[in-house]
């Protein structure tokens, strides 16, 4: 998903599993993020789709996403939200993050994002999206073999995370009705 995009290579590896700890094979991981300047593809001139990709978990539930390290960014400040935020002491930045939408038949879909430990604005996220459980180490590795089975000529970053999916049941889900 990072073909031709400048940045420090980042490999995110991990396991998709269910609440019982069983690996979930063939789960689809839809991944997207900003680039090393904190810009999404829609903010870059041109129609090129970049830093978006779909991956599938292997038979043992493992996956390997090959991308680049994102940078945090400011939310748009030229609208009413920006005007509101500018009247407060709240930071208007988001810390660097990578989004994941994970789907699998028989499981509830999961949308979340991972943050790099030590990222700027980590604990002043304007969207209050940071959770300690979603902060992962981006460990710096020397040039050499990478998790994707290839090699990197430059230093690269390694992150690891296990995603847990909740199985769907046929039972009706609780509602607020009647309370
Ligand atoms: Fe974002």
XYZ file of N, CA and C in Angstrom, residues 2 8 22 29-30 42 45 57 60 63 72 85 89 93 102 105 128 140 144 178:
60
model
N 2.184 1.090 0.194
C 3.065 2.256 0.261
C 3.944 2.373 -0.977
N 9.625 6.138 6.197
C 10.323 5.035 6.853
C 9.468 3.781 6.774
N -9.091 -18.308 19.422
C -8.893 -19.067 18.175
C -8.515 -18.129 17.040
N -8.394 -7.227 6.343
C -7.938 -6.030 7.052
C -7.832 -4.894 6.044
N -8.732 -3.939 6.176
C -8.751 -2.752 5.310
C -7.973 -1.669 6.062
N -6.497 12.131 -0.331
C -7.467 13.115 -0.802
C -6.959 14.545 -0.635
N -2.454 16.520 -4.373
C -2.873 16.807 -5.744
C -2.843 15.521 -6.578
N -5.903 -12.194 6.497
C -5.164 -13.000 7.480
C -4.940 -14.408 6.929
N -3.405 -19.310 9.774
C -3.147 -19.317 11.224
C -3.522 -17.985 11.868
N -1.010 -11.876 10.097
C -1.001 -10.942 8.972
C 0.276 -10.132 9.005
N 1.427 12.590 12.462
C 0.210 13.209 12.957
C -0.109 14.463 12.149
N -12.479 25.038 18.350
C -11.258 24.548 19.009
C -10.302 25.709 19.283
N -8.195 25.721 24.944
C -6.785 25.347 25.102
C -6.518 23.970 24.519
N -4.327 18.935 17.104
C -3.576 17.891 16.399
C -4.042 16.488 16.792
N -11.580 -4.355 10.156
C -11.383 -5.797 10.029
C -12.737 -6.476 9.963
N -16.668 -13.148 8.058
C -17.996 -13.744 8.237
C -18.091 -14.397 9.617
N -9.770 12.797 21.050
C -9.813 11.956 22.249
C -9.852 10.473 21.877
N 12.598 0.316 16.161
C 13.509 0.594 15.050
C 14.409 -0.613 14.809
N 18.061 -4.991 6.690
C 18.165 -6.456 6.686
C 16.816 -7.090 6.466
N -37.730 -0.483 26.500
C -38.373 -1.038 27.681
C -37.653 -0.702 28.973
